[in-house]
mmCIF file of C-alpha atoms and ligand atoms in Angstrom:
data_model
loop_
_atom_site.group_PDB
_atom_site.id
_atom_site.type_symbol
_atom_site.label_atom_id
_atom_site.label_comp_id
_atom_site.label_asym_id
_atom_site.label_seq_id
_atom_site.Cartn_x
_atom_site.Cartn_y
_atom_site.Cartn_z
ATOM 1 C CA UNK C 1 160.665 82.369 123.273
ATOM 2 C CA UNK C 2 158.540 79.911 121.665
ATOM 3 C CA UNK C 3 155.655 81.025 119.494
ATOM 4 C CA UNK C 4 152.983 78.598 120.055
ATOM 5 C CA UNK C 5 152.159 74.847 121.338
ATOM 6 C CA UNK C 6 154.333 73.324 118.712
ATOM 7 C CA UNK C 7 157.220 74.486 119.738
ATOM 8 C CA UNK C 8 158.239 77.335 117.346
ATOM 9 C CA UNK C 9 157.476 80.429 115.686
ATOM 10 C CA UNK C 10 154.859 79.991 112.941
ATOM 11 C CA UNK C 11 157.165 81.105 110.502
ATOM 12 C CA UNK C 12 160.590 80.455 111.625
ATOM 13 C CA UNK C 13 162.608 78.665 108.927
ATOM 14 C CA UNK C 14 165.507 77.058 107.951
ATOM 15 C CA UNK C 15 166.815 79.496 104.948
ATOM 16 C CA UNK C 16 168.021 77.683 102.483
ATOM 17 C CA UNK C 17 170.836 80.496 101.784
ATOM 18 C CA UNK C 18 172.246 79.354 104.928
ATOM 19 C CA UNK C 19 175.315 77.347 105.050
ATOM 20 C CA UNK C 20 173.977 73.989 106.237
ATOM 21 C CA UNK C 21 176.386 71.685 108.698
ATOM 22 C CA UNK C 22 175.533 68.521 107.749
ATOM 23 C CA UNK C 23 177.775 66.636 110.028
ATOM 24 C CA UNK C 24 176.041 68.736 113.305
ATOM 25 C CA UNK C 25 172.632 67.307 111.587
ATOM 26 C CA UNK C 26 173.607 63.812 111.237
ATOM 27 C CA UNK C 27 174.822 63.826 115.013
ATOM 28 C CA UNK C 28 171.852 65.045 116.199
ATOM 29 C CA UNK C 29 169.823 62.352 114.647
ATOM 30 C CA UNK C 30 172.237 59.859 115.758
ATOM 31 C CA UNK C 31 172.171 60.665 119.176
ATOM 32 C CA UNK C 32 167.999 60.667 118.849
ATOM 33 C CA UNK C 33 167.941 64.390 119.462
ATOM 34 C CA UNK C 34 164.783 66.438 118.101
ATOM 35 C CA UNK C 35 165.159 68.866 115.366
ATOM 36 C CA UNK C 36 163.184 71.797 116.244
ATOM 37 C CA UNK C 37 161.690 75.072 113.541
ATOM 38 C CA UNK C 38 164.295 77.382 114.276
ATOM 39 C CA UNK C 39 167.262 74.739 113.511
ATOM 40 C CA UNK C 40 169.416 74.367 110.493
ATOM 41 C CA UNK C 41 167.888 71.352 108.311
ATOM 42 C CA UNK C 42 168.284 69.792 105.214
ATOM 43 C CA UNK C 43 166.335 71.615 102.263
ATOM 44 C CA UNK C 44 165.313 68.011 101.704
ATOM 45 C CA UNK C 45 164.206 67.674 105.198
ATOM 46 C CA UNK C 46 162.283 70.511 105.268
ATOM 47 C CA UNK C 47 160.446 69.603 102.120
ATOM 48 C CA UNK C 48 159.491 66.099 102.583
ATOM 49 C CA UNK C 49 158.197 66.937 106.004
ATOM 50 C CA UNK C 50 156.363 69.600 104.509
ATOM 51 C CA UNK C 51 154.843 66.667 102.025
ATOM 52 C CA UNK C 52 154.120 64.373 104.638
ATOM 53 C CA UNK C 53 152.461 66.673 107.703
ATOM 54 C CA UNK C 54 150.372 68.360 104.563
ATOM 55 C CA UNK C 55 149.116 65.486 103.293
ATOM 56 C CA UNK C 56 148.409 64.046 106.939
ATOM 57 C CA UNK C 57 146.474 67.250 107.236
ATOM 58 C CA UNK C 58 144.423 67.038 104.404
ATOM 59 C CA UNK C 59 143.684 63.569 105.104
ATOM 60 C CA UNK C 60 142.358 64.477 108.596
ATOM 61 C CA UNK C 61 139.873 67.292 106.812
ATOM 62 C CA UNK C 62 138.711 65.284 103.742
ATOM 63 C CA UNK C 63 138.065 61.833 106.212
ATOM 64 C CA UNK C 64 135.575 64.381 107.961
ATOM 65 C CA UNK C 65 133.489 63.385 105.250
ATOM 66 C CA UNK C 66 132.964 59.739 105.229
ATOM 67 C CA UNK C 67 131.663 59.134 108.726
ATOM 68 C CA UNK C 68 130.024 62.949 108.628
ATOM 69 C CA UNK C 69 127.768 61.458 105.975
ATOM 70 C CA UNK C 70 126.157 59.886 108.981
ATOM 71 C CA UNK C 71 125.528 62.385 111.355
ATOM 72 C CA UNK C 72 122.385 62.971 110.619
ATOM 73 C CA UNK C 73 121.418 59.021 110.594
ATOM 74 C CA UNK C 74 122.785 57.672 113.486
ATOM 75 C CA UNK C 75 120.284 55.137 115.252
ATOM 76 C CA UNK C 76 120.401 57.385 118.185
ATOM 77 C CA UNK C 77 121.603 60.262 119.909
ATOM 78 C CA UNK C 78 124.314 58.570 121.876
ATOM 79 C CA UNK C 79 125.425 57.563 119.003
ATOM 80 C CA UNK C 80 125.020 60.927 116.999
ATOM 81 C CA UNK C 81 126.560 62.750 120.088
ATOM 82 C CA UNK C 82 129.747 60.197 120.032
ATOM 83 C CA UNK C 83 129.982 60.733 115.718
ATOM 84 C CA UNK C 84 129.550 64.344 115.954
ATOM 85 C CA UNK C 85 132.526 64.468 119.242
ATOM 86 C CA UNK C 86 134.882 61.869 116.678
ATOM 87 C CA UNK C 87 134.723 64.798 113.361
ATOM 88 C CA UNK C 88 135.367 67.113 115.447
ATOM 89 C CA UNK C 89 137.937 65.144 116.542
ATOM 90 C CA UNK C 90 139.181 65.261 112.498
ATOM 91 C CA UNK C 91 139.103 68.489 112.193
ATOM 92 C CA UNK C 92 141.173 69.436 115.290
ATOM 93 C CA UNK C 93 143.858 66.898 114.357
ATOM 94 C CA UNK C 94 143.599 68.245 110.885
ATOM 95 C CA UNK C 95 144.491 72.094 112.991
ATOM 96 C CA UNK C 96 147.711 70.995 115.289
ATOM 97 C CA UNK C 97 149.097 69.429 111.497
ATOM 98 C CA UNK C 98 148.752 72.422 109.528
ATOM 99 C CA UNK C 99 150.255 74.291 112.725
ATOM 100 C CA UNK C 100 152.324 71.723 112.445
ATOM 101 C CA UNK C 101 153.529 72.345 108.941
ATOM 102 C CA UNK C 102 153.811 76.204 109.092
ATOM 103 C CA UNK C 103 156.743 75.948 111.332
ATOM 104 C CA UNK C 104 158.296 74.979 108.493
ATOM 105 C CA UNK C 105 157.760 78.013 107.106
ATOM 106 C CA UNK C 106 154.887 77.522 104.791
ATOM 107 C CA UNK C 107 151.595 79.315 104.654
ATOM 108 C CA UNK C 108 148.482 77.127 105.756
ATOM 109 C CA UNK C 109 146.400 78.753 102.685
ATOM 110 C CA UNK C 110 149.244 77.815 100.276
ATOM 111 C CA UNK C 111 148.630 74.373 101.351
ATOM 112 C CA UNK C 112 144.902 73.982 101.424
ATOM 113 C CA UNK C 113 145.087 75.385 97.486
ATOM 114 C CA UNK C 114 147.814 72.830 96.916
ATOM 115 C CA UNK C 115 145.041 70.353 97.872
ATOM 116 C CA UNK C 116 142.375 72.234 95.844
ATOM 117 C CA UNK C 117 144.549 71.725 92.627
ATOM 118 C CA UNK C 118 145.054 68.254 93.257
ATOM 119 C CA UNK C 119 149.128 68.996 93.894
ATOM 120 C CA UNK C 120 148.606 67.010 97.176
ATOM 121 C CA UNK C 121 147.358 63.903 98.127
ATOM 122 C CA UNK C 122 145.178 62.665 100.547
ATOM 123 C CA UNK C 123 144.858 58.955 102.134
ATOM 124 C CA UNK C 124 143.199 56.691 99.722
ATOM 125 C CA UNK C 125 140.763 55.503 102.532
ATOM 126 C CA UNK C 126 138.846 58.531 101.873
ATOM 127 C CA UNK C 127 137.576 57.525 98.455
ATOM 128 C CA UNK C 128 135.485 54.579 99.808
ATOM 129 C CA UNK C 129 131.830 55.449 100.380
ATOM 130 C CA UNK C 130 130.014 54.768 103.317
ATOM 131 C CA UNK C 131 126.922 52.686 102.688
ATOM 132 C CA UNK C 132 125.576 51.838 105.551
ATOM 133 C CA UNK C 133 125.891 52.805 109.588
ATOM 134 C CA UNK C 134 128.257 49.550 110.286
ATOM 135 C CA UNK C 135 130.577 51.304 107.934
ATOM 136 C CA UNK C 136 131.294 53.823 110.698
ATOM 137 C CA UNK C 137 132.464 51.078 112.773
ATOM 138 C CA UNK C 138 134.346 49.510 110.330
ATOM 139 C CA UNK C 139 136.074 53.111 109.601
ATOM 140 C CA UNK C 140 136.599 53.536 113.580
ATOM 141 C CA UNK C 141 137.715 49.795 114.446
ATOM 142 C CA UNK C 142 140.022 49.421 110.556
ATOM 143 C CA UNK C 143 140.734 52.883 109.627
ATOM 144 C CA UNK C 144 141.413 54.470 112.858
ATOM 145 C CA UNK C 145 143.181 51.162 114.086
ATOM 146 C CA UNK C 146 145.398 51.522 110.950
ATOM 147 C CA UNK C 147 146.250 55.267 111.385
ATOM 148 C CA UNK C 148 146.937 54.393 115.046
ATOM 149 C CA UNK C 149 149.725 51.513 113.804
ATOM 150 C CA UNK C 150 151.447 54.362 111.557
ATOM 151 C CA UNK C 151 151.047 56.802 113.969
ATOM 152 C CA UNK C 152 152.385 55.996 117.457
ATOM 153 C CA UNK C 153 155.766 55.678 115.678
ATOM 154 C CA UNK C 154 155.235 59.056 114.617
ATOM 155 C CA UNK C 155 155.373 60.415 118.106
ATOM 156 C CA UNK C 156 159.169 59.600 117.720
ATOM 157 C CA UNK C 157 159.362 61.542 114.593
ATOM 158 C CA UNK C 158 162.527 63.381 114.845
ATOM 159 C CA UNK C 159 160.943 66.618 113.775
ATOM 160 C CA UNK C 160 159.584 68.014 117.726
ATOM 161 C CA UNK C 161 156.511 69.913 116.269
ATOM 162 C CA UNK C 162 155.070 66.844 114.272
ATOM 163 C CA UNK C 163 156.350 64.188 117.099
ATOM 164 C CA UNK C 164 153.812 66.602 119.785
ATOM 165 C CA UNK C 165 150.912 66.905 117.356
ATOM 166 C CA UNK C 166 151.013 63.212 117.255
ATOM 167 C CA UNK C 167 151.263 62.311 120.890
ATOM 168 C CA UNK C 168 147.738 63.982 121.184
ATOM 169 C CA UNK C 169 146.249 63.018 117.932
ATOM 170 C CA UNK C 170 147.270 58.677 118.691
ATOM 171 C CA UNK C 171 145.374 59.496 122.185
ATOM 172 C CA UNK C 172 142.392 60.813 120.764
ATOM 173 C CA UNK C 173 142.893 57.890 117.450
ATOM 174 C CA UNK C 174 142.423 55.088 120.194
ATOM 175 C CA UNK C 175 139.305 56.292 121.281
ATOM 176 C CA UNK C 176 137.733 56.262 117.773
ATOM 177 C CA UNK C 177 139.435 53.024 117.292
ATOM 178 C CA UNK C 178 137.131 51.384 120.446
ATOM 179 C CA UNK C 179 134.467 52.997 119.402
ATOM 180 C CA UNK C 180 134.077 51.530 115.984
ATOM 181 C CA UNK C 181 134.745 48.191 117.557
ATOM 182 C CA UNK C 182 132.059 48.739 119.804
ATOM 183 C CA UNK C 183 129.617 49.559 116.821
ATOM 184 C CA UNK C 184 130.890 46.428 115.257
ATOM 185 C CA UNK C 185 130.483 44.422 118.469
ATOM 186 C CA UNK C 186 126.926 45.480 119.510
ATOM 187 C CA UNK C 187 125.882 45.087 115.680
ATOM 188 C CA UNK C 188 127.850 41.536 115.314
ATOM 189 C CA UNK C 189 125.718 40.376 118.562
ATOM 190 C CA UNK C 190 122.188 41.564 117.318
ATOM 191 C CA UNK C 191 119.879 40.381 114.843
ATOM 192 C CA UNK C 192 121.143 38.480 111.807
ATOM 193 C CA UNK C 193 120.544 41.155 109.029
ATOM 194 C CA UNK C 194 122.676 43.357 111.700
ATOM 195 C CA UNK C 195 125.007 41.441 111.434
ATOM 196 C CA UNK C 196 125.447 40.954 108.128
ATOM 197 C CA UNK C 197 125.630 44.240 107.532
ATOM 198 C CA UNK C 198 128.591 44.565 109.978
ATOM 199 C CA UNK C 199 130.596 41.675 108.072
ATOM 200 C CA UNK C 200 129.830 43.366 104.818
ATOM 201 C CA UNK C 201 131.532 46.690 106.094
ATOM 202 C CA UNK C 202 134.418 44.605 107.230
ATOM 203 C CA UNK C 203 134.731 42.680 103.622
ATOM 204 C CA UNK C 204 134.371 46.033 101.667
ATOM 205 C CA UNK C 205 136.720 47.778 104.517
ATOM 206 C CA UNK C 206 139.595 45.080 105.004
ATOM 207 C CA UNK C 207 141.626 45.281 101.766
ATOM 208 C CA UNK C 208 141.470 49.467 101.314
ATOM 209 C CA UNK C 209 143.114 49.292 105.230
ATOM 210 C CA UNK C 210 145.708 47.434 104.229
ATOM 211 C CA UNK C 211 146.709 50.047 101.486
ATOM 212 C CA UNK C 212 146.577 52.962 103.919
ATOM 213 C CA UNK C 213 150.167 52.048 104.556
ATOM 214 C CA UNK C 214 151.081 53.301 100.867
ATOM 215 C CA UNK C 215 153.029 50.867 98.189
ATOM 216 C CA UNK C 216 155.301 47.693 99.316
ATOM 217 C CA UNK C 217 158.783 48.637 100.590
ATOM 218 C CA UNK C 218 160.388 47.802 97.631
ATOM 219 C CA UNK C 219 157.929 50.392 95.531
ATOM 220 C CA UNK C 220 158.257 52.798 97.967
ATOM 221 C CA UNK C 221 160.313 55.760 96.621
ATOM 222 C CA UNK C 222 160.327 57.733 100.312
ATOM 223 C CA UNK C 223 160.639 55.431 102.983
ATOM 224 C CA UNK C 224 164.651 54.924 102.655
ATOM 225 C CA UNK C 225 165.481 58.262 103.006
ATOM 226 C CA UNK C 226 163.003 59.167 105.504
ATOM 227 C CA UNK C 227 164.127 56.303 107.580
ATOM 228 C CA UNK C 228 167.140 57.224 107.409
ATOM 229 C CA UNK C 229 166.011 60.763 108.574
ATOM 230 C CA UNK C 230 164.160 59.550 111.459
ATOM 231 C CA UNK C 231 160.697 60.578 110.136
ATOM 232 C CA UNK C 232 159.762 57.447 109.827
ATOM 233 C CA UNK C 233 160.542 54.585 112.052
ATOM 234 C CA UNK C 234 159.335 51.807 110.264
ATOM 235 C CA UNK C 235 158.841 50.484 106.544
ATOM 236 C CA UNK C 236 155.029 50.248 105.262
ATOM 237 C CA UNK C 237 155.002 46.824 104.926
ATOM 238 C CA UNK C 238 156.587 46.407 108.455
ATOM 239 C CA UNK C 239 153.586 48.776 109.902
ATOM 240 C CA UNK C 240 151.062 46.922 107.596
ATOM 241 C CA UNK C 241 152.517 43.836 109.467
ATOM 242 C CA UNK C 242 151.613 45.157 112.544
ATOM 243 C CA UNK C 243 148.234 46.019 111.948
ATOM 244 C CA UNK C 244 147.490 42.732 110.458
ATOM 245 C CA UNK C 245 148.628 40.889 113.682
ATOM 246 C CA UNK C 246 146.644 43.205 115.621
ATOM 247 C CA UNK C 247 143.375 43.047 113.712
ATOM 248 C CA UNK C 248 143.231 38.825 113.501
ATOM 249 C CA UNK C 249 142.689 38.121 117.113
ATOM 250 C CA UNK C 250 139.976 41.414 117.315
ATOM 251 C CA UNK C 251 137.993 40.644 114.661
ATOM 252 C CA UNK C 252 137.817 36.747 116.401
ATOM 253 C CA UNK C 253 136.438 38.424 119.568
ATOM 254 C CA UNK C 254 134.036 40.203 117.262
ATOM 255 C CA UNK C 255 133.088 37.122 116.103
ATOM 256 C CA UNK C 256 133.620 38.688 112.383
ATOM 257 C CA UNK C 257 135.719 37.178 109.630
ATOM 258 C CA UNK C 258 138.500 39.290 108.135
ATOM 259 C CA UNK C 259 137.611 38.181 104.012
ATOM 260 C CA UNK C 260 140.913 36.752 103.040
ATOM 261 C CA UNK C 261 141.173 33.397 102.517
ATOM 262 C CA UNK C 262 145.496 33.293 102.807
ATOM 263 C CA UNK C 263 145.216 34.859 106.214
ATOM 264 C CA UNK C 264 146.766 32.132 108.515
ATOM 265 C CA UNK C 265 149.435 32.015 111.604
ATOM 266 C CA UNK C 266 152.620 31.570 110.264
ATOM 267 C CA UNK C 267 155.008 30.174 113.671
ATOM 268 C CA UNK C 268 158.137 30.461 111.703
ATOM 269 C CA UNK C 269 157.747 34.320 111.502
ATOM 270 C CA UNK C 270 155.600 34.599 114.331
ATOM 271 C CA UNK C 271 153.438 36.965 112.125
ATOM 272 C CA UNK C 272 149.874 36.465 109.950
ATOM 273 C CA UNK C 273 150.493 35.791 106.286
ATOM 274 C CA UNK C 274 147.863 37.420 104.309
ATOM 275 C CA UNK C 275 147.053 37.163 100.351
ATOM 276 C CA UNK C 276 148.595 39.717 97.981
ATOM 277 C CA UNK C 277 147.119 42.973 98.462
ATOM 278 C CA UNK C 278 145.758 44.652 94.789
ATOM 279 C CA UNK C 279 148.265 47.634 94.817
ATOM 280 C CA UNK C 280 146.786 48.721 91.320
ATOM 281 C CA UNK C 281 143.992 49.593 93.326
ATOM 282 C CA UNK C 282 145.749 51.975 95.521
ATOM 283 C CA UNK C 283 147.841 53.724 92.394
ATOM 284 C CA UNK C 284 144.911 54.443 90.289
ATOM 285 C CA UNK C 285 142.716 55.666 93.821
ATOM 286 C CA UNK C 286 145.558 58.462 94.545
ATOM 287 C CA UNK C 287 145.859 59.196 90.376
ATOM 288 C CA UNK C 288 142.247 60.156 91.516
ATOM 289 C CA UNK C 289 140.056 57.638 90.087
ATOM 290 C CA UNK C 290 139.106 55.653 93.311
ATOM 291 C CA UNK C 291 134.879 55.387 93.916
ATOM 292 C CA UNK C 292 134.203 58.810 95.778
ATOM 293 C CA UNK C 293 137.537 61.164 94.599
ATOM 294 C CA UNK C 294 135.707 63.496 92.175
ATOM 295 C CA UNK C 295 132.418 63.803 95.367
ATOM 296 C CA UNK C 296 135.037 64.064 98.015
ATOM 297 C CA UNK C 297 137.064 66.790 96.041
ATOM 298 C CA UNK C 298 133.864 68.908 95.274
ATOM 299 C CA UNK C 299 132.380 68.664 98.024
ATOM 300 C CA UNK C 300 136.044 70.298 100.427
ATOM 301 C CA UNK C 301 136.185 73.369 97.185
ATOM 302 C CA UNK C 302 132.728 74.125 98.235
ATOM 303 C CA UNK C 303 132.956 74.263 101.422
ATOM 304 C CA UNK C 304 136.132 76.194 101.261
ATOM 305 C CA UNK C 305 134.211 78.491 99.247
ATOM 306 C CA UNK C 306 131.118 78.851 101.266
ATOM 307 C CA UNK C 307 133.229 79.528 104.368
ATOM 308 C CA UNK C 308 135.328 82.447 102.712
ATOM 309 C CA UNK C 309 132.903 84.962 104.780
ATOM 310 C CA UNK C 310 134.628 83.124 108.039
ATOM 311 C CA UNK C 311 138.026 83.611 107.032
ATOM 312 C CA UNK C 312 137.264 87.192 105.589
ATOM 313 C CA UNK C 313 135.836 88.243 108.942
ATOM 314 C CA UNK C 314 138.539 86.533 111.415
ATOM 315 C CA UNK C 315 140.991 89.140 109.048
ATOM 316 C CA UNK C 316 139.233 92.077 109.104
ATOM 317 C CA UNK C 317 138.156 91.631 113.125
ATOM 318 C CA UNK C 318 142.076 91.046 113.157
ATOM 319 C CA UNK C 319 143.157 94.145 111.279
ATOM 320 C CA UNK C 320 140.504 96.349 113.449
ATOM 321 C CA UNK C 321 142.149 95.164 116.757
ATOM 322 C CA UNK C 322 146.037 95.335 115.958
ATOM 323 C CA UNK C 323 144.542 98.985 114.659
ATOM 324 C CA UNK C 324 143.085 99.705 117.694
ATOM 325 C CA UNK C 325 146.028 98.298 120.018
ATOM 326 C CA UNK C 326 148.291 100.424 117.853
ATOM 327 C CA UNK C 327 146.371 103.622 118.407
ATOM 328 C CA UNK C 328 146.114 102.920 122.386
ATOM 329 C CA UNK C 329 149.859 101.742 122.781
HETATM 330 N N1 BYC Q 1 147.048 57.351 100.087
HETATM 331 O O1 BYC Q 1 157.103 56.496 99.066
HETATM 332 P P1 BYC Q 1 155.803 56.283 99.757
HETATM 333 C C1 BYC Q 1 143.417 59.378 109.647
HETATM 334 C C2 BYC Q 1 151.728 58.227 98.216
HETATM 335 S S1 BYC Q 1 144.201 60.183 108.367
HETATM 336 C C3 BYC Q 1 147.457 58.352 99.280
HETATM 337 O O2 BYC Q 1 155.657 55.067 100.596
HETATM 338 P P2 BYC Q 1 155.731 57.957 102.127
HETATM 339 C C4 BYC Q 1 141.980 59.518 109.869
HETATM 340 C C5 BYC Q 1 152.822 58.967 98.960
HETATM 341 O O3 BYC Q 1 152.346 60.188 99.498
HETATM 342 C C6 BYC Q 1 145.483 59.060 107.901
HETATM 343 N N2 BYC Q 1 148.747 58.487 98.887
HETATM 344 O O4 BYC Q 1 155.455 57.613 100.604
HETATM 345 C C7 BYC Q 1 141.317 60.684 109.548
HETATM 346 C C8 BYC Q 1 153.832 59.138 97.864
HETATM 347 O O5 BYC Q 1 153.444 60.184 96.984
HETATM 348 P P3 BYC Q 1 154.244 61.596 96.896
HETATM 349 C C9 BYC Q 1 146.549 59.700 107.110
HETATM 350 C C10 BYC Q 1 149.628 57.566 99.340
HETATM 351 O O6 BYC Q 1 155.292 59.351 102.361
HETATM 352 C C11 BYC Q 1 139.917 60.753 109.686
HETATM 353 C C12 BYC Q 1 153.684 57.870 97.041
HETATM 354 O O7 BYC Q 1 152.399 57.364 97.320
HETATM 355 N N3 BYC Q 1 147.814 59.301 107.681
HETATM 356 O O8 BYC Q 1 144.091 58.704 110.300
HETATM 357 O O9 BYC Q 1 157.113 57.597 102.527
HETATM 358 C C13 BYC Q 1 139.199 59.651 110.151
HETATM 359 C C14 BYC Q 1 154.735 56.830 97.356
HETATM 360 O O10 BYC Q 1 154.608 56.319 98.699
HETATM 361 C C15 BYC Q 1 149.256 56.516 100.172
HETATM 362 C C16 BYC Q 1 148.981 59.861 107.321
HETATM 363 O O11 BYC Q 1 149.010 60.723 106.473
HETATM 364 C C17 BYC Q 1 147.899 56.428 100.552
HETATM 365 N N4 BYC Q 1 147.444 55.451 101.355
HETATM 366 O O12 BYC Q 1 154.755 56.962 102.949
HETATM 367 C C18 BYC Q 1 139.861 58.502 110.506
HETATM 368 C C19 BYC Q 1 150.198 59.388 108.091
HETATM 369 N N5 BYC Q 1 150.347 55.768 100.440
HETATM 370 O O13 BYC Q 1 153.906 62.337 98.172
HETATM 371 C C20 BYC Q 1 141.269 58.419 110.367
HETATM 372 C C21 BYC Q 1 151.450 60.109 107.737
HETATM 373 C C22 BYC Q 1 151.360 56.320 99.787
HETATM 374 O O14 BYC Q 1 155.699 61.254 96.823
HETATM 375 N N6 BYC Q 1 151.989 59.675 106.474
HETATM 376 N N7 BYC Q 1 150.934 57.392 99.119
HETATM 377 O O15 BYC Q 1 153.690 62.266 95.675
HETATM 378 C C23 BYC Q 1 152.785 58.590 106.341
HETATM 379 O O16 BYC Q 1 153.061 57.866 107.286
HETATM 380 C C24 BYC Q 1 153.373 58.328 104.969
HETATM 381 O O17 BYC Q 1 153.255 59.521 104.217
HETATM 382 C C25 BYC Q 1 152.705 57.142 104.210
HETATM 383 C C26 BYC Q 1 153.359 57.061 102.809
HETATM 384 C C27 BYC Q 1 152.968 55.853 104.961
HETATM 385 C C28 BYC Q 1 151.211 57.349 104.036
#
């Protein structure tokens, strides 16, 4: 019997004592079959999806704080209502991945101090500040339309439990994604300053986007082997592709100008060329030194720490009733 929505006991492992049939594993990829918590996997496997669904996780929690920064400013309370729906949005995403992850037998708690200690990364995109309300839309339409181009691959993932959390996550991820566009478009169609201020989201927006998608393929030490693994489906710069061609013609019906001034049709490829993306940028924002790291850091320890009573509670309310359901049974 399976333990919970993701298809597996929380805990249920892979043990790496195990003699593991590589040749069984191999198949099963081949023949585009799921791998699921209780089956035999590749130490290697196991860890990088542990790297990858904890990092996704962390990235869901920490990018609560960008567009949460707003909350309490939106110009009005449809707005506020939608904003306040889209974190929580974050933070339940950031819940089915670090469900996610602990069928891989790894302790949610281990993870979240892994973050603490800055042993795991987050996505870049979360060290940008948000200036001004078009910046949520910006965030919505470029962010969320970014995570959406890595992600719906991701629901092919051959690992069941992340391939599931992702089928709901890219649902709710298109929503966000029309709803910054809609920011964008009602701001791009009123007054002049209004607009402005939607163009200069989209300038200071465009380029950090495009780094989401991590370094080039040929600096990219995990892709090959997690392509090869079926956790990925596609290269970054294949997936950056993608977004690119789907941005151009949305930001013409937003009547907004993407700001690079290489981007043209190219019919030979049947793809955008753009201009060369700053990828020192991106290196020294995960090293930790992007605009908003040391804020964005501080701000998740003390939260963590002011919401110890929570967790406290939950365990002792938890200990009480298996205490009490021992005592009756
Ligand atoms: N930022 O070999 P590579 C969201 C790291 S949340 C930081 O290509 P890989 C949302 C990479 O981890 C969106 N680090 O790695 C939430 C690796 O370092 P380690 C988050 C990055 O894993 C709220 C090293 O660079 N999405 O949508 O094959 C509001 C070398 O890279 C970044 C996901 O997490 C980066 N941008 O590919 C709105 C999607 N890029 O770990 C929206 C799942 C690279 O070896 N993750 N690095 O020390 C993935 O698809 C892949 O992990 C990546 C990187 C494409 C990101």
């Amino acid at each position: 019997m399976y333990g919970n929505d993701f298809g597996g006991d929380q805990h249920t492992r892979h043990e790496p004592d195990r003699p593991h049939d590589d040749r069984a594993f191999t198949a099963l990829l081949a023949g585009e079959g799921r791998v699921e918590p209780r089956d035999d996997m590749p130490e290697g496997y196991r860890k990088t999806l542990v790297r990858q669904i904890a990092q996704h996780a962390h990235s869901e929690i920490i990018g609560m704080q960008p567009e949460g920064n707003w909350i309490s400013r939106a110009p009005s309370l449809r707005r506020k209502a939608i904003l306040m729906a889209k974190v929580q949005d974050e933070a339940g995403h950031g819940l089915y991945l670090y469900a996610a992850a602990e069928t891989l037998g790894v302790d949610r708690a281990d993870l979240v101090d892994q973050l603490h200690s800055g042993r795991q990364k987050y996505s870049s995109i979360f060290n940008y500040p948000t200036l001004t309300w078009a910046d949520v839309g910006a965030i919505g339409w470029l962010v969320d339309g970014a995570a959406i181009t890595n992600q719906v691959p991701l629901c092919r993932c051959s690992y069941g439990p992340y391939a599931r959390a992702m089928v709901r996550v890219c649902k709710e991820e298109s929503f966000h994604q029309r709803q910054g566009f809609e920011i964008l478009y009602t701001l791009s169609h009123g007054t002049p300053s209004q607009k402005a201020m939607a163009q200069d989201a989209v300038n200071r927006y465009w380029w950090p986007s495009l780094m989401m998608f991590g370094p080039p393929d040929d600096d990219s030490p995990n892709s090959a082997q997690s392509m090869a693994w079926g956790i990925k489906r596609f290269s970054n710069d294949e997936l950056r592709q993608r977004f690119v061609d789907m941005t151009v013609p949305q930001a013409q019906a937003l009547g907004l100008t993407l700001p690079d001034p290489d981007l043209r049709w190219n019919d030979e490829r049947g793809g955008y060329d753009y201009g060369e993306i700053d990828f020192t940028e991106l290196f020294e924002v995960i090293r930790g030194n992007g605009p908003c790291n040391t804020e964005r850091m501080a701000h998740k320890r003390a939260a963590h720490q002011a919401g110890a009573w929570a967790r406290d509670a939950a365990e002792a309310y938890a200990e009480k009733h298996a205490r009490r359901t021992e005592s009756v049974a």
